[in-house]
Coordinates of C-alpha atoms and ligand atoms in Angstrom, one line a residue:
M705 CA 0.0 -0.1 0.0
F706 CA 1.4 3.4 -0.9
I707 CA 1.7 6.1 1.7
N708 CA 1.4 9.1 -0.5
F709 CA 2.0 12.8 0.0
R710 CA 2.4 15.7 -2.3
L711 CA 5.2 18.2 -2.3
R712 CA 5.5 21.1 -4.6
T713 CA 9.2 21.9 -5.3
F714 CA 10.0 23.6 -8.5
G715 CA 6.6 22.8 -9.7
G716 CA 7.2 18.8 -9.4
V717 CA 5.0 16.4 -7.6
F718 CA 6.4 13.7 -5.6
R719 CA 5.1 10.3 -4.5
R720 CA 6.4 8.3 -1.6
S721 CA 6.0 4.4 -1.8
D722 CA 7.4 3.0 1.1
N723 CA 10.9 4.3 1.4
K724 CA 11.0 5.3 -2.3
I725 CA 10.3 8.9 -3.4
Q726 CA 9.4 9.2 -7.0
E727 CA 9.2 12.6 -8.9
I728 CA 6.5 13.0 -11.4
S729 CA 8.7 15.3 -13.5
P730 CA 7.5 18.9 -14.1
D731 CA 8.4 18.2 -17.7
V732 CA 5.4 16.0 -18.2
F733 CA 3.1 18.9 -17.7
G734 CA 4.0 20.5 -21.1
S735 CA 2.0 23.3 -22.5
D736 CA -0.2 22.4 -25.6
S737 CA -2.7 24.8 -24.5
E738 CA -6.3 24.3 -25.8
S739 CA -9.7 25.1 -24.6
P740 CA -10.7 22.7 -21.7
V741 CA -13.2 19.8 -21.9
D742 CA -15.7 19.5 -19.2
L743 CA -15.0 16.0 -18.3
L744 CA -11.7 13.9 -18.7
I745 CA -12.7 10.2 -18.1
I746 CA -9.8 7.8 -17.3
G747 CA -10.9 4.2 -18.2
G748 CA -12.8 2.8 -21.1
G749 CA -14.2 -0.2 -19.1
I750 CA -18.0 -0.3 -18.6
N751 CA -18.0 2.4 -15.9
G752 CA -16.0 4.9 -17.9
A753 CA -18.0 4.3 -21.1
G754 CA -21.3 4.4 -19.3
I755 CA -20.4 7.8 -17.7
A756 CA -19.1 9.0 -21.0
R757 CA -22.4 8.2 -22.7
D758 CA -24.6 9.8 -20.0
A759 CA -22.5 13.0 -19.7
A760 CA -22.1 13.5 -23.4
G761 CA -25.9 13.1 -23.8
R762 CA -26.5 15.8 -21.2
G763 CA -24.4 18.2 -23.1
L764 CA -20.9 18.0 -21.5
S765 CA -17.9 17.9 -23.6
V766 CA -16.1 14.5 -23.0
L767 CA -12.7 13.1 -23.6
L768 CA -12.3 9.4 -22.4
V769 CA -8.8 7.8 -22.5
E770 CA -8.3 4.1 -22.3
Q771 CA -4.7 2.8 -22.0
D772 CA -5.4 -0.4 -23.9
D773 CA -8.5 -1.5 -26.0
L774 CA -12.1 -0.7 -24.7
A775 CA -13.1 -3.5 -22.2
A776 CA -9.6 -4.9 -22.3
H777 CA -9.7 -5.7 -18.6
T778 CA -12.3 -6.5 -16.0
S779 CA -15.3 -5.4 -18.2
S780 CA -14.5 -8.4 -20.6
A781 CA -13.7 -10.9 -18.0
S782 CA -17.0 -11.1 -16.1
T783 CA -19.5 -14.1 -16.0
K784 CA -21.6 -12.0 -18.4
L785 CA -24.7 -11.8 -16.4
V786 CA -27.2 -9.0 -15.8
H787 CA -28.4 -10.1 -12.5
G788 CA -29.6 -9.0 -9.1
G789 CA -27.1 -11.3 -7.5
L790 CA -29.0 -13.9 -5.5
R791 CA -26.0 -14.6 -3.3
Y792 CA -25.7 -10.9 -2.2
L793 CA -28.9 -11.3 -0.3
E794 CA -27.0 -13.3 2.2
Y795 CA -24.8 -10.4 2.8
Y796 CA -27.9 -8.2 3.3
E797 CA -27.0 -6.1 0.1
F798 CA -30.6 -5.4 -0.5
R799 CA -29.9 -1.8 -2.0
L800 CA -27.8 -3.3 -4.6
V801 CA -29.7 -6.2 -5.4
R802 CA -32.8 -4.2 -5.9
E803 CA -31.2 -1.6 -8.0
A804 CA -29.6 -4.4 -10.2
L805 CA -33.0 -6.2 -10.5
M806 CA -34.5 -2.9 -11.7
E807 CA -31.7 -2.4 -14.1
R808 CA -32.2 -6.0 -15.6
E809 CA -35.6 -5.0 -17.1
R810 CA -34.4 -1.6 -18.3
L811 CA -31.2 -3.1 -20.1
L812 CA -33.2 -5.8 -21.6
K813 CA -35.1 -3.1 -23.5
M814 CA -32.1 -1.0 -24.2
A815 CA -30.0 -3.7 -25.9
P816 CA -32.1 -6.7 -26.7
H817 CA -29.6 -7.8 -29.2
I818 CA -26.7 -8.4 -26.8
I819 CA -28.9 -8.9 -23.6
W820 CA -31.3 -11.7 -23.3
P821 CA -33.2 -13.7 -20.6
L822 CA -31.6 -16.8 -19.2
E823 CA -33.1 -19.6 -17.1
F824 CA -31.1 -20.7 -14.1
V825 CA -31.4 -24.2 -12.5
L826 CA -30.6 -24.4 -8.8
P827 CA -30.1 -28.0 -7.7
H828 CA -31.3 -28.3 -4.0
S829 CA -28.3 -29.4 -1.8
K830 CA -29.4 -29.9 1.9
A831 CA -25.6 -29.8 3.0
Q832 CA -25.3 -26.3 1.7
R833 CA -28.6 -24.3 2.5
P834 CA -32.0 -25.5 3.7
A835 CA -34.7 -25.4 1.2
W836 CA -36.8 -22.7 3.2
M837 CA -33.7 -20.4 3.0
V838 CA -33.3 -20.6 -0.7
R839 CA -37.1 -20.3 -1.1
A840 CA -37.1 -17.2 1.0
G841 CA -34.2 -15.7 -0.9
L842 CA -36.0 -16.4 -4.3
F843 CA -39.2 -14.8 -2.9
L844 CA -37.2 -11.7 -2.1
Y845 CA -35.6 -11.9 -5.5
D846 CA -39.0 -12.1 -7.3
H847 CA -40.4 -9.0 -5.3
L848 CA -37.7 -6.6 -4.6
A849 CA -38.2 -5.0 -8.0
K850 CA -41.0 -5.0 -10.7
R851 CA -40.7 -7.7 -13.2
E852 CA -42.2 -7.2 -16.7
R853 CA -40.6 -9.7 -19.1
L854 CA -38.8 -12.2 -16.8
P855 CA -40.8 -14.9 -15.1
A856 CA -41.0 -15.6 -11.4
S857 CA -39.0 -18.4 -9.6
K858 CA -40.4 -22.0 -9.2
A859 CA -39.7 -24.9 -7.2
V860 CA -39.2 -28.0 -9.5
R861 CA -38.9 -31.8 -9.2
F862 CA -36.1 -32.8 -11.7
G863 CA -37.8 -36.1 -12.8
P864 CA -39.6 -34.3 -15.9
H865 CA -37.2 -31.4 -16.1
A866 CA -34.5 -31.8 -18.7
A867 CA -31.9 -30.9 -16.0
A868 CA -32.4 -34.5 -14.7
K869 CA -30.3 -35.9 -17.6
M870 CA -27.1 -33.9 -16.5
L871 CA -27.5 -34.0 -12.8
K872 CA -26.5 -37.0 -10.5
P873 CA -29.5 -38.9 -9.4
A874 CA -29.1 -37.7 -5.8
Y875 CA -30.3 -34.2 -7.0
R876 CA -34.0 -34.8 -7.3
R877 CA -35.3 -31.3 -6.8
G878 CA -34.4 -27.7 -6.9
F879 CA -35.6 -24.3 -8.1
T880 CA -35.6 -22.3 -11.3
Y881 CA -35.4 -18.5 -11.7
A882 CA -34.5 -16.0 -14.5
D883 CA -31.7 -13.4 -14.9
C884 CA -30.1 -12.2 -18.1
W885 CA -27.1 -12.7 -20.2
V886 CA -25.0 -9.9 -21.6
E887 CA -22.2 -9.6 -24.2
D888 CA -20.1 -7.7 -21.7
S889 CA -17.3 -6.3 -23.9
R890 CA -20.0 -5.2 -26.5
L891 CA -21.9 -3.4 -23.9
V892 CA -18.9 -1.3 -23.3
V893 CA -18.3 -0.6 -27.0
L894 CA -21.9 0.3 -27.5
N895 CA -21.8 2.8 -24.7
A896 CA -18.6 4.3 -26.2
M897 CA -20.4 4.5 -29.6
A898 CA -23.4 6.3 -28.0
A899 CA -21.1 8.7 -26.2
A900 CA -19.2 9.4 -29.5
S901 CA -22.5 10.0 -31.3
C902 CA -23.2 12.6 -28.6
G903 CA -19.9 14.4 -29.4
A904 CA -17.6 12.6 -26.9
E905 CA -14.1 11.9 -28.0
I906 CA -13.0 8.4 -27.2
R907 CA -9.1 7.6 -27.4
T908 CA -8.0 4.0 -27.0
R909 CA -4.5 3.0 -26.5
T910 CA -3.9 6.4 -24.7
R911 CA -3.2 6.6 -21.1
L912 CA -3.2 9.2 -18.4
V913 CA 0.6 9.8 -17.5
A914 CA -0.1 12.5 -14.8
A915 CA -2.5 15.3 -13.8
R916 CA -2.5 18.2 -11.4
P917 CA -5.0 21.0 -10.6
E918 CA -4.1 24.4 -12.3
G919 CA -6.6 27.0 -10.9
A920 CA -10.2 25.6 -11.5
L921 CA -8.9 23.1 -14.1
W922 CA -7.1 19.9 -14.4
R923 CA -3.9 19.9 -16.4
A924 CA -3.5 16.3 -17.6
V925 CA -0.8 14.7 -19.7
I926 CA -1.9 11.9 -21.8
Q927 CA 0.3 9.5 -24.0
D928 CA -0.6 7.4 -27.1
E929 CA 0.9 4.1 -27.9
S930 CA 3.5 5.8 -30.2
G931 CA 4.7 7.7 -27.1
R932 CA 3.3 10.9 -28.3
R933 CA 2.3 13.1 -25.4
E934 CA -0.4 15.8 -25.2
T935 CA -1.5 18.2 -22.5
V936 CA -5.3 18.6 -22.0
F937 CA -7.3 20.6 -19.6
A938 CA -10.5 19.5 -18.0
R939 CA -13.0 21.1 -15.7
A940 CA -13.5 17.8 -14.0
M941 CA -11.9 14.3 -14.1
V942 CA -13.6 10.9 -13.5
N943 CA -11.2 8.2 -12.3
A944 CA -12.9 5.1 -13.7
A945 CA -9.6 3.0 -13.8
G946 CA -11.3 -0.2 -12.2
P947 CA -8.4 -2.1 -10.6
W948 CA -6.0 0.9 -11.2
V949 CA -8.2 3.4 -9.4
G950 CA -5.9 3.6 -6.5
E951 CA -2.9 3.8 -8.7
I952 CA -4.4 6.8 -10.7
L953 CA -5.0 8.5 -7.3
S954 CA -1.5 7.9 -5.9
A955 CA 0.9 7.5 -8.8
K956 CA -0.7 9.9 -11.3
L957 CA -2.4 12.5 -9.2
G958 CA 0.0 12.3 -6.2
R959 CA -3.0 11.9 -3.7
N960 CA -3.6 10.2 -0.5
A961 CA -6.6 8.2 -1.2
A962 CA -8.9 7.8 1.9
K963 CA -10.8 5.0 0.2
T964 CA -9.1 2.1 -1.3
V965 CA -9.8 -0.8 -3.6
R966 CA -9.8 -4.3 -2.7
M967 CA -8.6 -6.5 -5.7
V968 CA -10.2 -9.9 -6.0
K969 CA -9.4 -12.3 -8.8
G970 CA -12.1 -14.2 -10.5
S971 CA -11.4 -17.0 -13.3
H972 CA -13.5 -18.9 -15.6
I973 CA -12.9 -22.0 -17.7
I974 CA -14.5 -22.7 -21.1
V975 CA -15.2 -26.3 -22.0
R976 CA -16.9 -28.1 -24.9
R977 CA -20.8 -28.0 -24.5
L978 CA -21.6 -30.2 -21.6
Y979 CA -25.5 -30.4 -22.4
D980 CA -27.7 -29.2 -25.2
E981 CA -30.4 -27.2 -23.3
D982 CA -30.5 -23.4 -23.0
F983 CA -30.7 -23.0 -19.3
A984 CA -27.8 -22.4 -16.9
F985 CA -26.9 -24.1 -13.6
I986 CA -26.2 -22.2 -10.4
L987 CA -24.2 -24.7 -8.1
Q988 CA -23.6 -24.4 -4.4
N989 CA -20.3 -25.3 -3.0
P990 CA -19.3 -26.6 0.5
D991 CA -17.5 -23.2 1.0
K992 CA -20.8 -21.6 0.6
R993 CA -19.7 -20.0 -2.6
I994 CA -21.7 -20.6 -5.9
V995 CA -20.4 -21.6 -9.4
F996 CA -22.4 -20.9 -12.7
A997 CA -22.2 -23.3 -15.6
V998 CA -23.7 -21.4 -18.5
P999 CA -24.3 -22.4 -22.3
Y1000 CA -21.6 -20.3 -24.1
E1001 CA -21.2 -19.6 -27.8
H1002 CA -23.4 -22.4 -29.0
E1003 CA -20.6 -25.1 -28.7
F1004 CA -19.3 -24.4 -25.2
T1005 CA -20.1 -24.2 -21.5
L1006 CA -18.7 -21.4 -19.5
I1007 CA -17.9 -22.3 -15.9
G1008 CA -17.0 -19.7 -13.3
T1009 CA -16.1 -18.2 -11.0
T1010 CA -13.4 -18.0 -8.3
D1011 CA -12.9 -15.3 -5.5
I1012 CA -9.2 -14.9 -4.7
P1013 CA -7.6 -12.0 -3.0
Y1014 CA -5.1 -10.5 -5.6
E1015 CA -2.3 -7.9 -5.2
D1016 CA -0.3 -8.1 -8.2
D1017 CA -0.4 -6.3 -11.7
P1018 CA -4.1 -6.4 -12.8
A1019 CA -2.9 -6.6 -16.4
Q1020 CA -1.0 -9.9 -15.8
V1021 CA -3.9 -11.8 -14.0
V1022 CA -4.2 -15.5 -15.0
I1023 CA -5.9 -18.6 -13.8
S1024 CA -4.0 -20.9 -11.4
D1025 CA -4.1 -24.6 -11.4
E1026 CA -6.1 -24.6 -8.0
E1027 CA -8.8 -22.4 -9.6
T1028 CA -9.1 -24.7 -12.5
N1029 CA -9.4 -27.8 -10.2
Y1030 CA -11.9 -25.9 -7.9
L1031 CA -14.1 -25.0 -10.9
C1032 CA -14.0 -28.6 -12.4
E1033 CA -14.8 -30.1 -8.9
S1034 CA -17.6 -27.7 -8.4
V1035 CA -19.4 -28.9 -11.6
S1036 CA -18.4 -32.6 -11.1
R1037 CA -20.0 -32.6 -7.6
Y1038 CA -23.4 -32.2 -9.4
F1039 CA -23.1 -33.5 -13.0
R1040 CA -23.0 -37.2 -13.9
H1041 CA -20.2 -36.7 -16.3
P1042 CA -17.1 -35.2 -14.4
V1043 CA -15.4 -32.3 -16.0
T1044 CA -11.5 -32.4 -15.6
P1045 CA -8.7 -29.9 -16.5
A1046 CA -8.0 -31.7 -19.6
D1047 CA -11.4 -30.6 -20.9
V1048 CA -10.5 -27.0 -20.7
V1049 CA -10.5 -25.3 -24.0
R1050 CA -9.7 -21.8 -22.8
S1051 CA -9.7 -19.8 -19.6
Y1052 CA -9.9 -16.1 -18.6
S1053 CA -9.3 -14.2 -15.4
G1054 CA -10.1 -10.7 -14.2
V1055 CA -9.8 -8.6 -11.2
R1056 CA -12.8 -7.2 -9.3
P1057 CA -12.1 -3.7 -8.2
L1058 CA -14.2 -3.8 -5.0
F1059 CA -14.6 -1.1 -2.5
D1060 CA -12.5 -2.2 0.6
D1061 CA -15.2 -2.5 3.3
Q1062 CA -12.6 -4.4 5.5
A1063 CA -14.6 -7.7 5.1
E1064 CA -12.6 -10.7 6.4
N1065 CA -12.8 -13.0 3.3
A1066 CA -12.9 -12.0 -0.4
S1067 CA -16.4 -13.5 -1.2
A1068 CA -17.8 -11.2 1.6
V1069 CA -16.5 -8.0 0.4
T1070 CA -19.3 -5.7 -0.7
R1071 CA -20.2 -5.8 -4.5
D1072 CA -21.9 -2.3 -4.1
Y1073 CA -20.1 0.7 -5.5
V1074 CA -18.9 3.8 -3.7
L1075 CA -18.4 7.2 -5.6
D1076 CA -15.9 9.6 -4.0
V1077 CA -16.1 13.2 -5.1
E1078 CA -13.6 15.9 -4.3
G1079 CA -13.2 19.6 -5.4
G1080 CA -15.3 22.6 -5.7
N1081 CA -14.7 26.2 -4.3
G1082 CA -12.2 26.9 -7.0
Q1083 CA -10.7 23.4 -7.1
P1084 CA -11.4 21.2 -10.2
A1085 CA -13.7 18.3 -9.4
L1086 CA -12.5 14.7 -9.2
L1087 CA -14.8 11.6 -9.0
S1088 CA -13.4 8.2 -8.4
V1089 CA -15.3 5.0 -8.9
F1090 CA -14.7 2.2 -6.5
G1091 CA -16.5 -1.2 -7.4
G1092 CA -19.7 -1.6 -9.3
K1093 CA -21.2 -4.4 -11.5
I1094 CA -21.7 -4.6 -15.3
T1095 CA -25.4 -4.8 -14.4
T1096 CA -25.6 -1.5 -12.5
F1097 CA -23.4 0.7 -14.9
R1098 CA -26.2 2.8 -16.0
K1099 CA -27.4 3.7 -12.5
L1100 CA -23.8 4.2 -11.4
A1101 CA -23.2 6.6 -14.3
E1102 CA -26.5 8.5 -13.2
H1103 CA -25.4 8.6 -9.7
A1104 CA -21.8 9.8 -10.7
L1105 CA -23.3 12.8 -12.7
E1106 CA -25.7 13.7 -9.8
K1107 CA -22.7 13.9 -7.6
L1108 CA -20.4 15.6 -10.0
L1109 CA -22.4 18.3 -11.5
P1110 CA -23.1 20.3 -8.3
V1111 CA -19.4 20.3 -7.6
M1112 CA -18.7 21.4 -11.1
G1113 CA -21.3 24.2 -10.7
R1114 CA -22.9 23.0 -13.8
K1115 CA -26.8 22.7 -14.5
V1116 CA -27.0 20.6 -17.6
G1117 CA -29.7 18.2 -18.8
A1118 CA -31.2 15.7 -16.4
G1119 CA -30.7 11.9 -16.6
W1120 CA -31.8 10.5 -19.9
T1121 CA -30.4 7.1 -20.3
A1122 CA -33.1 4.9 -18.7
A1123 CA -35.3 4.7 -21.7
T1124 CA -32.9 5.2 -24.7
A1125 CA -31.7 2.2 -26.7
L1126 CA -28.1 1.6 -27.1
P1127 CA -26.7 1.5 -30.6
G1128 CA -28.3 -1.3 -32.6
G1129 CA -31.0 -1.9 -29.9
D1130 CA -33.8 0.1 -31.5
M1131 CA -36.1 -2.8 -32.2
R1132 CA -39.8 -2.6 -32.2
G1133 CA -41.1 -3.8 -29.0
A1134 CA -37.4 -4.8 -28.1
N1135 CA -38.2 -7.9 -29.9
F1136 CA -35.0 -9.4 -31.2
F1137 CA -36.4 -12.5 -32.9
A1138 CA -39.1 -10.3 -34.7
Y1139 CA -36.2 -8.1 -36.0
L1140 CA -34.1 -11.2 -37.0
A1141 CA -37.0 -12.4 -39.1
T1142 CA -37.0 -9.3 -41.0
V1143 CA -33.4 -9.4 -41.6
M1144 CA -33.6 -13.1 -42.8
A1145 CA -36.3 -12.2 -45.1
K1146 CA -34.3 -9.2 -46.5
Y1147 CA -31.2 -11.3 -47.2
P1148 CA -32.3 -14.7 -48.3
G1149 CA -29.0 -15.5 -50.0
L1150 CA -26.9 -15.2 -46.8
P1151 CA -26.5 -18.1 -44.4
A1152 CA -29.0 -18.0 -41.5
A1153 CA -26.4 -18.7 -38.8
F1154 CA -24.3 -15.8 -40.2
L1155 CA -27.4 -13.5 -40.1
H1156 CA -28.1 -14.6 -36.5
R1157 CA -24.6 -13.7 -35.4
L1158 CA -24.6 -10.4 -36.9
A1159 CA -28.1 -9.4 -35.6
R1160 CA -26.9 -10.5 -32.1
A1161 CA -23.6 -8.5 -32.4
Y1162 CA -24.8 -5.3 -34.1
G1163 CA -28.6 -5.4 -33.8
T1164 CA -30.2 -3.1 -36.4
L1165 CA -26.7 -1.8 -37.2
C1166 CA -26.0 -5.0 -38.9
E1167 CA -27.7 -3.7 -42.0
R1168 CA -24.7 -1.1 -42.3
I1169 CA -22.4 -4.0 -42.7
L1170 CA -24.6 -6.0 -45.0
G1171 CA -25.6 -3.2 -47.3
D1172 CA -26.7 -4.5 -50.7
A1173 CA -24.9 -7.9 -50.2
V1174 CA -26.7 -10.8 -51.8
T1175 CA -24.2 -13.6 -51.1
L1176 CA -21.3 -13.9 -48.7
A1177 CA -18.9 -13.3 -51.5
D1178 CA -20.2 -9.7 -51.8
L1179 CA -18.7 -8.9 -48.3
G1180 CA -15.2 -9.4 -49.4
E1181 CA -12.4 -11.7 -48.0
N1182 CA -13.6 -14.2 -45.6
F1183 CA -11.1 -14.7 -42.7
G1184 CA -12.8 -17.8 -41.4
G1185 CA -15.9 -18.3 -39.3
D1186 CA -17.7 -16.1 -41.8
L1187 CA -15.8 -13.0 -40.5
T1188 CA -15.6 -11.0 -43.7
A1189 CA -13.6 -7.8 -44.8
R1190 CA -16.8 -5.7 -44.7
E1191 CA -17.4 -6.6 -41.0
V1192 CA -13.6 -5.9 -40.1
D1193 CA -13.7 -2.6 -41.9
Y1194 CA -16.9 -1.8 -39.8
L1195 CA -15.3 -2.7 -36.6
V1196 CA -12.2 -0.5 -37.4
A1197 CA -14.2 2.4 -38.6
H1198 CA -17.0 2.6 -35.9
E1199 CA -15.8 0.4 -33.0
W1200 CA -12.2 1.4 -32.4
A1201 CA -10.9 -2.2 -33.2
R1202 CA -7.2 -2.3 -34.1
T1203 CA -5.9 -5.8 -33.5
P1204 CA -6.9 -9.4 -34.2
E1205 CA -7.5 -9.7 -30.5
D1206 CA -9.7 -6.8 -30.4
I1207 CA -11.9 -8.3 -33.1
L1208 CA -11.6 -12.0 -32.2
W1209 CA -12.1 -11.8 -28.5
R1210 CA -13.8 -8.5 -27.7
R1211 CA -15.8 -7.2 -30.4
S1212 CA -16.8 -10.9 -30.9
K1213 CA -15.9 -14.4 -29.5
L1214 CA -15.0 -15.6 -32.9
A1215 CA -11.6 -16.7 -31.4
L1216 CA -13.5 -19.9 -30.3
H1217 CA -14.7 -20.7 -33.8
V1218 CA -12.3 -19.6 -36.4
P1219 CA -9.4 -21.6 -37.9
E1220 CA -5.8 -21.2 -36.6
D1221 CA -4.6 -19.0 -39.4
T1222 CA -7.4 -16.2 -39.0
A1223 CA -5.5 -14.2 -36.5
A1224 CA -2.4 -14.0 -38.7
R1225 CA -4.6 -13.2 -41.9
L1226 CA -6.3 -10.5 -40.0
A1227 CA -3.1 -9.1 -38.7
A1228 CA -1.8 -8.9 -42.3
Y1229 CA -5.1 -7.2 -43.3
L1230 CA -5.2 -4.7 -40.5
Q1231 CA -1.4 -3.8 -41.0
P1232 CA -0.4 -4.6 -44.5
P1233 CA 3.4 -5.3 -44.8
G1234 CA 5.4 -2.1 -45.2
T1235 CA 3.0 0.2 -43.4
A1236 CA 3.3 2.0 -40.2
T1237 CA 1.1 1.5 -37.1
T1238 CA -1.8 3.3 -38.8
S1239 CA -2.6 2.3 -42.4
A1240 CA -4.0 5.1 -44.6
G1241 CA -7.0 5.9 -42.3
R1242 CA -8.3 2.4 -42.2
L1243 CA -7.1 1.9 -38.6
R1244 CA -8.6 5.3 -37.6
K1245 CA -12.0 5.4 -36.2
A1246 CA -14.3 7.5 -38.5
G1247 CA -17.0 8.9 -36.4
Ligands
LIG1111 C1 -14.6 -12.7 -12.4 C2 -15.5 -11.7 -12.5 C3 -17.0 -12.0 -12.8 C4 -18.0 -10.9 -12.8 N1 -19.2 -11.2 -13.2 C5 -20.1 -10.2 -13.2 C6 -21.3 -10.4 -13.8 O1 -21.7 -11.7 -14.1 N2 -22.3 -9.4 -13.7 C7 -22.0 -8.2 -13.4 O2 -22.7 -7.3 -13.4 N3 -20.7 -7.8 -13.0 C8 -19.7 -8.8 -13.0 N4 -18.4 -8.7 -12.7 C9 -18.1 -7.3 -12.2 C10 -17.8 -6.3 -13.3 O3 -17.1 -7.1 -14.4 C11 -16.9 -5.2 -13.0 O4 -17.4 -4.4 -11.9 C12 -16.8 -4.1 -14.0 O5 -16.3 -4.7 -15.2 C13 -15.8 -3.0 -13.6 O6 -15.6 -2.1 -14.7 P1 -14.7 -0.9 -14.6 O7 -14.9 0.0 -15.8 O8 -14.8 -0.3 -13.3 O9 -13.2 -1.5 -14.8 P2 -12.5 -2.0 -16.0 O10 -13.3 -2.8 -17.0 O11 -11.2 -2.7 -15.6 O12 -12.0 -0.6 -16.8 C14 -10.9 0.2 -16.2 C15 -10.1 0.6 -17.3 O13 -9.2 1.7 -16.9 C16 -8.1 1.7 -17.7 N5 -7.0 2.3 -17.1 C17 -6.3 2.2 -16.0 N6 -5.3 3.0 -15.9 C18 -5.4 3.8 -16.9 C19 -4.6 5.0 -17.3 N7 -3.6 5.5 -16.6 N8 -5.1 5.7 -18.4 C20 -6.1 5.2 -19.1 N9 -6.7 4.1 -18.9 C21 -6.5 3.5 -17.7 C22 -7.8 0.1 -17.8 O14 -6.9 -0.3 -18.9 C23 -9.2 -0.5 -17.9 O15 -9.6 -0.9 -19.2 C24 -17.5 -9.6 -12.5 C25 -16.1 -9.2 -12.3 C26 -15.3 -10.3 -12.3 C27 -13.8 -10.0 -12.1

């Protein structure tokens, strides 16, 4: 833990880390003078992108900088559930669960292409929790917030239920309830697109180097991946750096943070599809934690997650053998066919940037968010985000602006995001399947599975990619998995995609489906031999 203090000597800012004092050189604060933006947002995860959308839509000028790709870290490493969080009821997190349950229904309407209902089966295990306790939890879950589209929970006997095929015969009864699935990294990109369409500037591969107050403004130095530095001025700054929120405060701003983040690692494994049905399982473990097994990308099952205290570099987080074993054992305890580490096709890990409430163990740390605001009275405003869920990003953004605007002394538009579709989500009646049927009818010469994938990923914007195409060949080079040049060009032009990994793993999950040479072919296409990092505008976002 850093103990920080600021000294101003010859204009320099110093940071003390244990016995080391590092100077943030005064030279970093160059003088590319420009007119200030209202809001400089650090971090292109779900919270930074969500705040950018809300703020830009209220009329603030916004610059968002993300040191890597959008959703490069925690926001692409989640279990991908828009959920109230049944488990959090045990920790009396009623405020969070109610807010999250309310958001479920809203988000379903805002983005019916990337968010859809998912049924969960909870096998009853007397050794973990008595049935009355689970029933009481589900009753609360059903009633804490109004449900419009999602069904209520039910007690079930597995005899006639399809779950009986997968479960060991000892598990004869249980419960079902509904939550939602979300394509997490696409949710981030759609928020960034919505922000950009309201005038925000989104700069990926650009990091905050340092910032300091200068009068009523922040003077901040940002640096792109080529090493080019620029000084920008902002009336307020949002620190939405997720696991780096503390580092931004101490190392980049030279501040002594009163609140701290508790980093908790969570890992997932992906195995070949364990069963054909569309429902997911929520499985209780002897340590009182729960693990999900969720149908994933048609051919796979996603299993996660773990809760491990973490103190290393968030960018280097990887699954351990113990975590893989834990996840395999969690599923094998319930399923007739055991899952072993040899079945793992791929894994991923992320770091939860939780607000440190001093809870004893990692699973008990609050999942609720805390927003810390400083400034006002002639000082520029600073808002730092601690914690937060994918599910609650929209509400978090609203709360962030409610706290920030008075400190900035600004009166701009009221909250507007609750009933506005995200890009591509403008489907009549928020009915994805009705929209899919119209696309299928419009493009009879294109493969149904391809149209389904595009409609899911881009919603109504898929027609921008398809244009007047009649057959797949009209969409240019096919890189494998029906990823065509037209789609790649769209991702580069409108979604800030720059590398094969951006495209295959964050804008889509095609990495799981394409042949081995796709990444190399894409790399050659994105950066033809003999070109510099940016090729003739093709790699630049075009609005
Ligand atoms: C294993 C796991 C499972 C989860 N499952 C769910 C779930 O099912 N449902 C749910 O609702 N939530 C879930 N969550 C929680 C959710 O994923 C996180 O709360 C959320 O993604 C955090 O978003 P963020 O924007 O705060 O952080 P991040 O996504 O990490 O974004 C912060 C960004 O800041 C950038 N940054 C850092 N420093 C700088 C700098 N100096 N300059 C520029 N940029 C910088 C980083 O590169 C990073 O991209 C899960 C989390 C984990 C880890």
